[in-house]
Coordinates of C-alpha atoms in Angstrom, one line a residue:
Chain A
X161 CA 33.2 -32.0 -87.0
X162 CA 34.6 -34.4 -89.6
X163 CA 35.3 -34.0 -93.3
X164 CA 33.9 -36.5 -95.7
X165 CA 35.2 -36.7 -99.2
X166 CA 33.6 -38.9 -101.9
X167 CA 35.2 -40.1 -105.1
X168 CA 32.6 -39.6 -107.7
X169 CA 33.7 -41.8 -110.7
X170 CA 32.4 -41.1 -114.2
X171 CA 31.9 -42.9 -117.4
X172 CA 31.4 -41.1 -120.8
X173 CA 30.7 -37.7 -119.2
X174 CA 28.3 -38.7 -116.5
X175 CA 28.6 -40.0 -113.0
X176 CA 28.3 -43.7 -112.6
X177 CA 25.7 -45.5 -110.6
X178 CA 28.4 -46.4 -108.1
X179 CA 29.3 -42.7 -107.8
X180 CA 25.6 -41.9 -107.0
X181 CA 25.6 -44.6 -104.4
X182 CA 28.8 -43.2 -102.8
X183 CA 27.3 -39.7 -102.9
X184 CA 24.1 -40.9 -101.3
X185 CA 26.0 -42.7 -98.6
X186 CA 28.3 -39.6 -98.2
X187 CA 25.4 -37.2 -97.9
X188 CA 23.7 -39.3 -95.2
X189 CA 26.9 -39.6 -93.3
X190 CA 27.7 -35.9 -93.5
X191 CA 24.2 -35.1 -92.3
X192 CA 24.5 -37.5 -89.3
X193 CA 27.9 -35.9 -88.4
X194 CA 26.9 -32.3 -89.1
X195 CA 29.8 -32.2 -91.6
X196 CA 30.1 -30.8 -95.1
X197 CA 30.3 -33.2 -98.0
X198 CA 33.1 -32.8 -100.5
X199 CA 33.4 -34.8 -103.7
X200 CA 36.2 -35.3 -106.1
X201 CA 35.7 -35.6 -109.9
X202 CA 38.5 -36.6 -112.3
X203 CA 38.3 -36.1 -116.0
X204 CA 39.7 -34.2 -119.0
X205 CA 36.8 -31.8 -118.6
X206 CA 35.1 -31.7 -115.2
X207 CA 32.5 -28.9 -115.5
X208 CA 29.4 -31.0 -116.1
X209 CA 30.5 -33.7 -113.6
X210 CA 31.1 -31.1 -110.9
X211 CA 27.6 -29.7 -111.3
X212 CA 26.2 -33.3 -111.3
X213 CA 28.0 -34.1 -108.1
X214 CA 26.6 -30.9 -106.5
X215 CA 23.1 -31.9 -107.7
X216 CA 23.7 -35.3 -106.0
X217 CA 24.5 -33.7 -102.6
X218 CA 28.1 -32.5 -102.6
X219 CA 28.6 -29.1 -100.9
X220 CA 32.1 -28.7 -102.4
X221 CA 33.6 -30.4 -105.4
X222 CA 37.4 -30.8 -106.0
X223 CA 37.8 -30.9 -109.7
X224 CA 40.9 -32.5 -111.1
X225 CA 40.9 -31.6 -114.8
X226 CA 43.7 -32.4 -117.2
X227 CA 43.6 -33.5 -120.9
X228 CA 45.6 -36.6 -119.9
X229 CA 42.7 -37.8 -117.8
X230 CA 40.4 -38.5 -120.8
X231 CA 40.4 -42.2 -120.0
X232 CA 40.6 -44.2 -116.8
X233 CA 44.2 -45.2 -116.0
X234 CA 44.7 -46.4 -112.4
X235 CA 48.1 -44.7 -111.7
X236 CA 46.9 -41.3 -113.0
X237 CA 43.7 -41.7 -111.0
X238 CA 45.5 -42.5 -107.7
X239 CA 47.6 -39.4 -108.2
X240 CA 44.5 -37.3 -108.9
X241 CA 42.7 -38.6 -105.8
X242 CA 45.8 -38.0 -103.7
X243 CA 46.0 -34.4 -104.9
X244 CA 42.3 -33.8 -104.1
X245 CA 42.6 -35.5 -100.7
X246 CA 45.6 -33.3 -99.8
X247 CA 43.6 -30.3 -100.7
X248 CA 40.5 -31.4 -98.8
X249 CA 42.2 -33.1 -95.8
X250 CA 39.3 -35.4 -95.1
X251 CA 38.8 -37.7 -92.1
X252 CA 36.8 -40.1 -94.2
X253 CA 37.2 -40.9 -98.0
X254 CA 34.4 -42.9 -99.5
X255 CA 35.4 -44.8 -102.7
X256 CA 32.9 -46.3 -105.2
X257 CA 32.3 -50.1 -105.1
X258 CA 33.1 -50.7 -108.7
X259 CA 36.3 -52.4 -110.0
X260 CA 38.1 -49.1 -110.3
X261 CA 37.3 -48.2 -106.8
X262 CA 38.5 -51.6 -105.5
X263 CA 42.0 -50.9 -106.8
X264 CA 42.1 -47.2 -106.0
X265 CA 41.0 -47.4 -102.4
X266 CA 44.0 -49.4 -100.9
X267 CA 46.5 -47.4 -102.9
X268 CA 45.1 -44.1 -101.9
X269 CA 45.0 -45.2 -98.2
X270 CA 48.7 -46.1 -98.4
X271 CA 49.6 -42.6 -99.8
X272 CA 47.5 -40.8 -97.2
X273 CA 48.8 -43.1 -94.4
X274 CA 45.2 -43.8 -93.6
X275 CA 43.4 -47.0 -92.6
X276 CA 41.4 -48.9 -95.1
X277 CA 38.2 -50.9 -95.0
X278 CA 36.6 -52.4 -98.1
X279 CA 33.2 -53.9 -99.0
X280 CA 31.5 -51.7 -96.4
X281 CA 27.8 -52.5 -96.6
X282 CA 26.3 -50.2 -93.8
X283 CA 27.3 -47.0 -92.2
X284 CA 25.9 -45.8 -88.8
X285 CA 26.8 -42.9 -86.5
X286 CA 26.6 -43.4 -82.8
X287 CA 27.6 -40.6 -80.4
X288 CA 29.6 -38.9 -83.1
X289 CA 31.5 -42.1 -83.9
X290 CA 31.1 -43.8 -87.3
X291 CA 30.5 -47.5 -87.2
X292 CA 31.4 -49.3 -90.4
X293 CA 29.8 -52.7 -91.1
X294 CA 31.1 -55.2 -93.6
X295 CA 30.5 -58.9 -94.3
X296 CA 33.3 -61.3 -93.5
X297 CA 34.0 -65.0 -93.9
X298 CA 32.0 -65.2 -97.2
X299 CA 29.0 -63.4 -95.7
X300 CA 28.7 -65.8 -92.8
X301 CA 29.3 -63.0 -90.3
X302 CA 29.2 -59.2 -90.1
X303 CA 32.0 -57.2 -88.6
X304 CA 31.7 -53.7 -87.2
X305 CA 34.7 -51.4 -87.1
X306 CA 35.6 -47.9 -85.8
X307 CA 38.6 -46.0 -87.1
X308 CA 41.2 -44.5 -84.8
X309 CA 42.3 -42.0 -87.4
X310 CA 41.7 -41.0 -91.1
X311 CA 40.3 -43.8 -93.1
X312 CA 39.5 -44.7 -96.7
X313 CA 36.3 -46.7 -97.1
X314 CA 35.6 -48.9 -100.1
X315 CA 31.8 -49.2 -100.4
X316 CA 30.1 -52.4 -101.3
X317 CA 28.3 -52.1 -104.6
X318 CA 24.5 -51.9 -104.7
X319 CA 24.2 -51.7 -100.9
X320 CA 23.8 -47.9 -100.5
X321 CA 20.8 -46.0 -101.8
X322 CA 22.0 -43.8 -104.7
X323 CA 21.6 -40.0 -104.5
X324 CA 18.8 -38.5 -106.6
X325 CA 20.0 -35.4 -108.4
X326 CA 18.1 -32.2 -107.2
X327 CA 18.1 -29.3 -109.6
X328 CA 19.0 -26.0 -108.0
X329 CA 21.3 -27.3 -105.3
X330 CA 24.3 -25.0 -104.8
X331 CA 27.9 -25.8 -104.2
X332 CA 31.4 -24.7 -104.6
X333 CA 33.9 -25.9 -107.2
X334 CA 37.6 -26.0 -106.2
X335 CA 40.1 -26.6 -109.0
X336 CA 43.0 -29.0 -108.2
X337 CA 46.1 -28.7 -110.2
X338 CA 47.7 -32.0 -111.2
X339 CA 51.0 -32.1 -113.0
X340 CA 51.5 -35.6 -114.3
X341 CA 53.2 -37.0 -117.4
X342 CA 51.8 -40.0 -119.3
X343 CA 55.0 -41.8 -118.1
X344 CA 53.4 -42.1 -114.7
X345 CA 50.9 -44.7 -116.1
X346 CA 53.0 -47.8 -115.5
X347 CA 49.8 -49.9 -116.0
X348 CA 47.8 -48.9 -119.0
X349 CA 44.4 -50.2 -120.2
X350 CA 45.0 -51.0 -123.9
X351 CA 41.6 -52.4 -124.9
X352 CA 38.3 -53.0 -123.3
X353 CA 36.2 -56.0 -124.3
X354 CA 32.5 -55.7 -123.2
X355 CA 30.6 -59.0 -122.8
X356 CA 26.9 -58.7 -122.5
X357 CA 25.1 -62.0 -122.7
X358 CA 21.5 -61.7 -123.7
X359 CA 22.0 -57.9 -124.1
X360 CA 21.5 -57.1 -120.4
X361 CA 24.4 -56.4 -118.0
X362 CA 24.3 -58.7 -115.0
X363 CA 24.8 -55.8 -112.6
X364 CA 21.9 -53.8 -114.1
X365 CA 19.5 -56.7 -114.7
X366 CA 16.1 -56.6 -113.0
X367 CA 15.7 -60.3 -113.5
X368 CA 18.5 -62.9 -113.3
X369 CA 18.3 -66.5 -114.1
X370 CA 21.3 -68.2 -112.6
X371 CA 22.6 -71.7 -112.8
X372 CA 25.0 -73.8 -110.7
X373 CA 26.6 -77.2 -110.5
X374 CA 23.2 -78.8 -110.8
X375 CA 22.9 -77.7 -114.4
X376 CA 25.4 -80.4 -115.2
X377 CA 27.0 -78.9 -118.3
X378 CA 27.2 -76.1 -120.8
X379 CA 24.0 -77.3 -122.8
X380 CA 21.7 -76.6 -119.8
X381 CA 22.8 -73.0 -119.7
X382 CA 21.3 -72.5 -123.2
X383 CA 17.9 -73.2 -121.7
X384 CA 18.6 -70.7 -118.9
X385 CA 19.6 -68.1 -121.5
X386 CA 16.4 -68.6 -123.5
X387 CA 14.3 -68.1 -120.3
X388 CA 16.4 -65.0 -119.3
X389 CA 15.9 -63.5 -122.8
X390 CA 12.1 -64.0 -122.7
X391 CA 12.0 -62.4 -119.3
X392 CA 14.2 -59.5 -120.4
X393 CA 16.8 -60.5 -117.9
X394 CA 20.4 -61.8 -117.8
X395 CA 22.0 -65.1 -117.1
X396 CA 24.3 -65.6 -114.1
X397 CA 26.2 -68.5 -112.7
X398 CA 27.7 -69.8 -109.5
X399 CA 31.5 -70.3 -109.1
X400 CA 31.1 -74.0 -109.5
X401 CA 29.6 -73.6 -113.0
X402 CA 32.3 -71.1 -114.0
X403 CA 35.2 -73.2 -112.7
X404 CA 33.8 -76.2 -114.6
X405 CA 34.1 -74.1 -117.7
X406 CA 30.4 -74.4 -118.6
X407 CA 30.1 -70.6 -118.9
X408 CA 32.4 -67.6 -118.9
X409 CA 33.8 -66.4 -115.6
X410 CA 32.3 -63.0 -116.4
X411 CA 28.9 -64.5 -115.5
X412 CA 30.1 -65.4 -112.0
X413 CA 27.9 -64.1 -109.1
X414 CA 29.1 -64.2 -105.5
X415 CA 31.7 -63.0 -103.1
X416 CA 34.0 -62.9 -106.1
X417 CA 32.4 -62.1 -109.4
X418 CA 29.4 -59.8 -109.6
X419 CA 27.4 -58.4 -106.8
X420 CA 23.8 -58.2 -108.1
X421 CA 20.6 -56.7 -106.8
X422 CA 17.8 -57.8 -109.2
X423 CA 14.1 -57.6 -108.3
X424 CA 13.9 -61.3 -109.1
X425 CA 16.7 -63.9 -108.8
X426 CA 15.9 -67.4 -110.1
X427 CA 18.5 -69.8 -108.7
X428 CA 18.6 -73.1 -110.6
X429 CA 20.7 -76.0 -109.4
X430 CA 22.5 -73.6 -107.0
X431 CA 23.0 -75.0 -103.5
X432 CA 23.5 -71.5 -102.0
X433 CA 27.0 -71.6 -100.5
X434 CA 27.5 -68.5 -98.3
X435 CA 30.1 -67.2 -100.9
X436 CA 27.3 -67.2 -103.5
X437 CA 24.7 -65.7 -101.2
X438 CA 27.2 -62.9 -100.4
X439 CA 26.7 -61.7 -104.1
X440 CA 22.9 -61.6 -103.9
X441 CA 22.3 -59.9 -100.6
X442 CA 20.6 -57.1 -102.6
X443 CA 18.2 -59.3 -104.5
X444 CA 14.6 -58.5 -103.6
X445 CA 13.0 -61.9 -104.3
X446 CA 14.9 -65.2 -104.7
X447 CA 13.3 -68.3 -106.3
X448 CA 15.1 -71.6 -105.9
X449 CA 14.8 -74.7 -108.0
X450 CA 16.9 -77.5 -106.5
X451 CA 16.5 -81.3 -106.1
X452 CA 18.0 -81.2 -102.6
X453 CA 15.4 -80.1 -100.1
X454 CA 18.2 -79.3 -97.6
X455 CA 20.1 -77.0 -99.9
X456 CA 20.9 -73.7 -98.1
X457 CA 19.4 -71.7 -101.0
X458 CA 15.9 -72.5 -99.7
X459 CA 16.8 -70.5 -96.5
X460 CA 17.3 -67.4 -98.7
X461 CA 14.4 -68.1 -101.1
X462 CA 10.9 -66.8 -101.0
X463 CA 9.5 -69.5 -103.3
X464 CA 11.1 -72.9 -103.7
X465 CA 10.6 -75.9 -106.0
X466 CA 12.1 -79.2 -104.9
X467 CA 12.7 -81.1 -108.1
X468 CA 15.3 -81.9 -110.8
X469 CA 15.3 -78.6 -112.7
X470 CA 15.1 -80.5 -116.1
X471 CA 11.6 -81.6 -115.2
X472 CA 10.5 -78.1 -114.3
X473 CA 12.3 -75.6 -116.5
X474 CA 10.7 -76.3 -120.0
X475 CA 7.2 -76.1 -118.5
X476 CA 8.0 -73.1 -116.4
X477 CA 9.4 -71.3 -119.5
X478 CA 6.3 -72.2 -121.6
X479 CA 3.9 -71.1 -118.8
X480 CA 5.7 -67.8 -118.3
X481 CA 5.7 -67.2 -122.0
X482 CA 1.9 -67.8 -122.1
X483 CA 1.4 -65.4 -119.1
X484 CA 3.6 -62.8 -120.7
X485 CA 1.7 -63.2 -124.0
X486 CA 4.8 -64.2 -126.0
Chain B
X255 CA 33.8 -68.1 -83.1
X256 CA 35.2 -67.0 -79.8
X257 CA 32.8 -64.4 -78.3
X258 CA 35.5 -62.8 -76.2
X259 CA 38.1 -62.1 -78.8
X260 CA 35.6 -61.9 -81.7
X261 CA 37.9 -64.1 -83.7
X262 CA 37.2 -67.4 -85.4
X263 CA 38.6 -70.4 -83.5
X264 CA 40.7 -72.7 -85.6
X265 CA 40.0 -75.8 -83.5
X266 CA 41.3 -78.9 -85.1
X267 CA 40.8 -77.6 -88.6
X268 CA 44.0 -77.8 -90.8
X269 CA 45.3 -74.6 -92.4
X270 CA 44.9 -74.7 -96.2
X271 CA 46.2 -72.4 -98.9
X272 CA 43.8 -69.5 -99.6
X273 CA 41.9 -70.5 -102.8
X274 CA 42.9 -67.3 -104.7
X275 CA 46.5 -67.8 -103.7
X276 CA 46.3 -71.2 -105.3
X277 CA 45.2 -69.6 -108.6
X278 CA 48.1 -67.2 -108.3
X279 CA 50.5 -70.0 -107.7
X280 CA 49.2 -71.9 -110.7
X281 CA 49.8 -68.7 -112.8
X282 CA 53.3 -68.5 -111.4
X283 CA 54.1 -72.2 -112.2
X284 CA 52.7 -71.8 -115.8
X285 CA 55.0 -68.7 -116.3
X286 CA 57.9 -70.7 -115.0
X287 CA 57.2 -73.4 -117.5
X288 CA 56.9 -70.8 -120.3
X289 CA 60.1 -68.9 -119.3
X290 CA 62.8 -71.4 -118.4
X291 CA 65.3 -70.1 -115.9
X292 CA 62.7 -68.2 -113.9
X293 CA 62.2 -69.1 -110.3
X294 CA 59.0 -69.2 -108.2
X295 CA 59.3 -68.3 -104.5
X296 CA 56.3 -68.9 -102.3
X297 CA 56.0 -66.5 -99.3
X298 CA 53.6 -66.7 -96.4
X299 CA 53.2 -64.6 -93.3
X300 CA 52.2 -67.0 -90.5
X301 CA 53.2 -69.1 -87.6
X302 CA 54.6 -72.7 -87.7
X303 CA 51.4 -74.5 -88.8
X304 CA 51.6 -72.3 -91.9
X305 CA 54.4 -74.6 -93.1
X306 CA 51.6 -76.9 -94.4
X307 CA 50.7 -74.2 -96.9
X308 CA 54.2 -73.8 -98.1
X309 CA 54.7 -77.6 -98.4
X310 CA 51.7 -77.5 -100.7
X311 CA 53.5 -74.8 -102.8
X312 CA 56.5 -77.0 -102.9
X313 CA 54.4 -80.0 -104.0
X314 CA 53.1 -77.8 -106.9
X315 CA 56.8 -77.2 -107.9
X316 CA 57.6 -73.8 -106.3
X317 CA 61.4 -73.5 -106.1
X318 CA 61.7 -71.9 -102.7
X319 CA 59.5 -71.3 -99.7
X320 CA 59.8 -68.5 -97.2
X321 CA 57.8 -68.2 -94.0
X322 CA 57.8 -64.8 -92.2
X323 CA 56.6 -64.6 -88.6
X324 CA 57.2 -63.0 -85.2
X325 CA 55.3 -63.9 -82.0
X326 CA 54.4 -60.3 -81.5
X327 CA 52.3 -60.3 -84.7
X328 CA 49.1 -61.8 -83.3
X329 CA 46.7 -59.5 -85.0
X330 CA 48.0 -58.1 -88.3
X331 CA 45.7 -56.3 -90.6
X332 CA 46.0 -56.3 -94.4
X333 CA 48.2 -53.1 -94.5
X334 CA 50.6 -54.7 -92.0
X335 CA 50.8 -57.9 -94.0
X336 CA 51.5 -55.9 -97.2
X337 CA 54.3 -54.0 -95.3
X338 CA 55.9 -57.2 -94.1
X339 CA 55.6 -58.9 -97.5
X340 CA 57.2 -55.9 -99.2
X341 CA 60.2 -55.8 -96.8
X342 CA 60.5 -59.6 -97.2
X343 CA 60.6 -59.4 -101.0
X344 CA 63.1 -56.6 -100.8
X345 CA 65.2 -58.6 -98.4
X346 CA 65.1 -61.5 -100.9
X347 CA 66.4 -59.3 -103.7
X348 CA 63.2 -58.3 -105.4
X349 CA 61.0 -60.0 -108.0
X350 CA 59.9 -59.2 -111.6
X351 CA 56.4 -60.3 -110.9
X352 CA 54.7 -60.5 -107.5
X353 CA 51.4 -62.5 -107.7
X354 CA 48.8 -62.5 -105.0
X355 CA 45.2 -63.7 -104.8
X356 CA 42.7 -61.0 -105.7
X357 CA 41.5 -61.1 -102.1
X358 CA 41.7 -63.3 -99.1
X359 CA 38.9 -65.9 -99.1
X360 CA 38.0 -65.4 -95.4
X361 CA 37.9 -61.7 -94.9
X362 CA 37.9 -60.6 -98.5
X363 CA 39.4 -57.2 -98.3
X364 CA 41.4 -57.1 -101.5
X365 CA 43.8 -54.8 -99.8
X366 CA 47.1 -56.7 -99.7
X367 CA 48.0 -56.7 -103.4
X368 CA 47.5 -53.0 -104.3
X369 CA 49.1 -51.9 -101.0
X370 CA 52.0 -54.2 -101.7
X371 CA 52.5 -52.5 -105.0
X372 CA 52.6 -49.1 -103.3
X373 CA 55.0 -50.4 -100.7
X374 CA 57.3 -51.7 -103.4
X375 CA 56.8 -48.6 -105.5
X376 CA 56.0 -50.7 -108.5
X377 CA 53.2 -51.2 -111.0
X378 CA 49.9 -52.8 -110.2
X379 CA 47.2 -54.6 -112.1
X380 CA 44.2 -56.1 -110.2
X381 CA 41.7 -58.9 -110.8
X382 CA 43.9 -60.4 -113.5
X383 CA 42.5 -63.6 -115.1
X384 CA 45.3 -64.3 -117.5
X385 CA 48.9 -63.3 -118.1
X386 CA 48.9 -63.2 -121.9
X387 CA 52.7 -62.4 -122.4
X388 CA 55.7 -61.2 -120.5
X389 CA 58.4 -59.7 -122.8
X390 CA 61.0 -56.9 -122.7
X391 CA 60.1 -55.5 -119.2
X392 CA 56.4 -55.5 -119.9
X393 CA 53.5 -57.8 -119.1
X394 CA 50.3 -57.9 -121.0
X395 CA 47.5 -59.2 -118.9
X396 CA 43.8 -59.7 -119.2
X397 CA 41.8 -58.4 -116.3
X398 CA 38.1 -58.3 -115.3
X399 CA 36.4 -55.0 -115.5
X400 CA 32.7 -54.1 -114.9
X401 CA 30.8 -55.7 -117.8
X402 CA 33.7 -57.6 -119.4
X403 CA 37.5 -57.8 -119.8
X404 CA 40.3 -55.4 -120.5
X405 CA 43.8 -56.0 -121.9
X406 CA 46.2 -54.2 -119.8
X407 CA 49.9 -53.5 -120.3
X408 CA 52.0 -53.2 -117.2
X409 CA 55.7 -52.3 -116.6
X410 CA 57.8 -54.7 -114.6
X411 CA 58.3 -55.1 -111.8
X412 CA 54.6 -55.4 -111.1
X413 CA 52.2 -56.8 -108.6
X414 CA 49.3 -58.7 -110.1
X415 CA 46.3 -59.8 -108.1
X416 CA 44.9 -63.0 -109.6
X417 CA 41.4 -64.2 -110.0
X418 CA 40.0 -67.5 -111.0
X419 CA 39.8 -68.3 -114.7
X420 CA 39.5 -71.5 -116.7
X421 CA 43.2 -71.2 -117.7
X422 CA 44.5 -71.2 -114.1
X423 CA 42.6 -73.9 -112.3
X424 CA 45.1 -75.3 -109.8
X425 CA 46.7 -78.5 -110.9
X426 CA 47.0 -81.6 -108.7
X427 CA 50.4 -82.3 -107.3
X428 CA 52.3 -85.4 -108.5
X429 CA 52.9 -88.1 -105.9
X430 CA 56.7 -87.7 -106.4
X431 CA 56.5 -83.9 -105.8
X432 CA 54.3 -84.4 -102.7
X433 CA 56.9 -86.7 -101.2
X434 CA 59.8 -84.4 -102.1
X435 CA 57.9 -81.4 -100.7
X436 CA 58.0 -82.9 -97.2
X437 CA 61.8 -82.8 -97.2
X438 CA 62.5 -79.4 -98.7
X439 CA 63.7 -76.6 -96.5
X440 CA 61.5 -73.7 -95.5
X441 CA 63.4 -70.4 -94.9
X442 CA 62.1 -68.6 -91.9
X443 CA 62.5 -64.8 -91.3
X444 CA 61.4 -62.8 -88.3
X445 CA 60.9 -59.1 -87.5
X446 CA 64.6 -58.7 -86.7
X447 CA 65.6 -59.8 -90.2
X448 CA 63.4 -57.1 -91.8
X449 CA 63.6 -53.3 -91.9
X450 CA 60.0 -52.8 -90.6
X451 CA 58.3 -49.5 -89.7
X452 CA 56.4 -50.2 -86.4
X453 CA 53.8 -47.6 -87.3
X454 CA 52.7 -49.6 -90.3
X455 CA 52.2 -52.7 -88.2
X456 CA 49.6 -51.2 -85.9
X457 CA 46.0 -51.4 -87.1
X458 CA 44.3 -48.0 -87.5
X459 CA 40.9 -49.8 -87.1
X460 CA 39.2 -51.4 -84.2
X461 CA 36.9 -54.4 -84.5
X462 CA 34.0 -53.5 -82.2
X463 CA 31.5 -56.2 -83.0
X464 CA 31.2 -59.4 -84.9
X465 CA 27.9 -61.2 -85.3
X466 CA 26.2 -63.8 -87.3
X467 CA 23.3 -62.3 -89.2
X468 CA 19.9 -64.1 -88.7
X469 CA 18.4 -65.4 -91.9
X470 CA 14.8 -64.5 -91.8
X471 CA 12.8 -65.5 -94.9
X472 CA 10.2 -68.2 -94.9
X473 CA 10.4 -70.2 -98.0
X474 CA 7.1 -71.2 -99.5
X475 CA 7.7 -74.6 -101.1
X476 CA 5.6 -75.1 -104.3
X477 CA 3.9 -78.5 -104.2
X478 CA 2.8 -80.6 -107.2
X479 CA 2.6 -84.1 -108.4
X480 CA 5.4 -83.8 -110.9
X481 CA 7.8 -81.3 -112.6
X482 CA 5.2 -79.9 -115.0
X483 CA 2.6 -79.4 -112.2
X484 CA 5.1 -77.7 -110.0
X485 CA 6.2 -75.5 -112.9
X486 CA 2.7 -74.4 -113.6
X487 CA 2.1 -73.6 -109.9
X488 CA 5.3 -71.7 -109.7
X489 CA 4.5 -69.6 -112.8
X490 CA 1.1 -68.8 -111.3
X491 CA 2.6 -67.7 -108.0
X492 CA 5.2 -65.5 -109.8
X493 CA 2.4 -63.9 -111.7
X494 CA 0.2 -63.4 -108.6
X495 CA 3.2 -61.8 -106.8
X496 CA 3.8 -59.5 -109.8
X497 CA 7.3 -60.8 -110.1
X498 CA 7.1 -61.2 -113.9

């Protein structure tokens, strides 16, 4: 029997999509191990979050509630997770694959003297042993690990099916006392600046039009933005285009930058380096437009056009507008 | 890739500085230029060939270079590297700011920076794109968050993990600095010089398999006489496949 604890992060009073992915992965793991699934929620008021975590599969919820926890601050959150983990003594802690989870997971592992593995994309149980799979070397290879002791697992975003809340599920709520002072927050988030180009968040977009080095400059991205807008999607970019300063680094998709999982990914002038492909492993259908027939992107794509994108894009945009009746 | 050890084989390839470490070094050099009197020390955990990486740091005008290595450290994981770096930094007398890459470019764990902060018992800010100001024991940095940026204030000493940004694209070394870099001394430290906890050097994880995933996927190439013809054919296929 092993204990599984999931950090269920929240935003504006509701569990995040990453939290539901972690709960989904946690529930499947607990079932495979015959273990109970515990979750930890951290907020000023945890009542609704605890019930949501139970509906999403938690058997027991450790609720760390304190007025000081009204907004995410990493130092306070590490302390809260540590307190919950001490109460739960888990063998496995699953941490969400968002930016908060990425900084929390290693710090929690240090405090629990546990091992750490991040970007885990698949979880399997064989003969009672958990096998954790993650991409390495920019997605060129997959590595499988087992843990010799307690371990903190950072989950890769958008790789685990999210839990669907089920009304009427029952679970237990355990309150965890946390005595912290605001002084503990050595690092404080002062201000958040949201950037949403075309109005759709890259991570949530169903359709993404992405450009790379082949776009040739910032002007070309305006055409990509126009197409994305008409398709109700978002614009993304490869690292080459971001490093060149053609678009903001917040549009970067790949091993660093966003991990996306749209239904349709239109890669324009993107060669498809493994580091870029690592960010689109969750994309359902990839379309590639590239003048180099040997570009690796065509190995990942379902449909491909070998041409200079400038000769294709205006007509493609016009045709799609006609089809969509715009 | 060596099938027996499940480790990549270096072969004749030359070691280069990790790309995020290069951005971190660029941020450090810019801070030095902005705050005269401050000193940039480059630290690397690795065997003798790693000197090439530290020479590069010298060429980019780092003031000192330290290489830490012990022959017993063949297979360090990220937590062990963070432990060694922390003890090294303490041995050298500490630092106001410790900059690391946001993650290693090869195995991309993102573990070293935050673990290093815990080891040092200092503040930590991750995925930092810009250091906006350092003043009076506080740094104000701009970091990436889901869907945008955040301004973060962090007490010094602090560990910052650096990501790429248009403000920190690594500069090219000057020929004069390249030549001088070859002659500068590299301090070497070993396990005996550091107060290490052996328990923190042993990996709690075991690598049981490493494989190269097969790319399935048959790409259907859209044919056509010219760009417009291909565009029309592609739009038609997208519609047929109910992708738009």
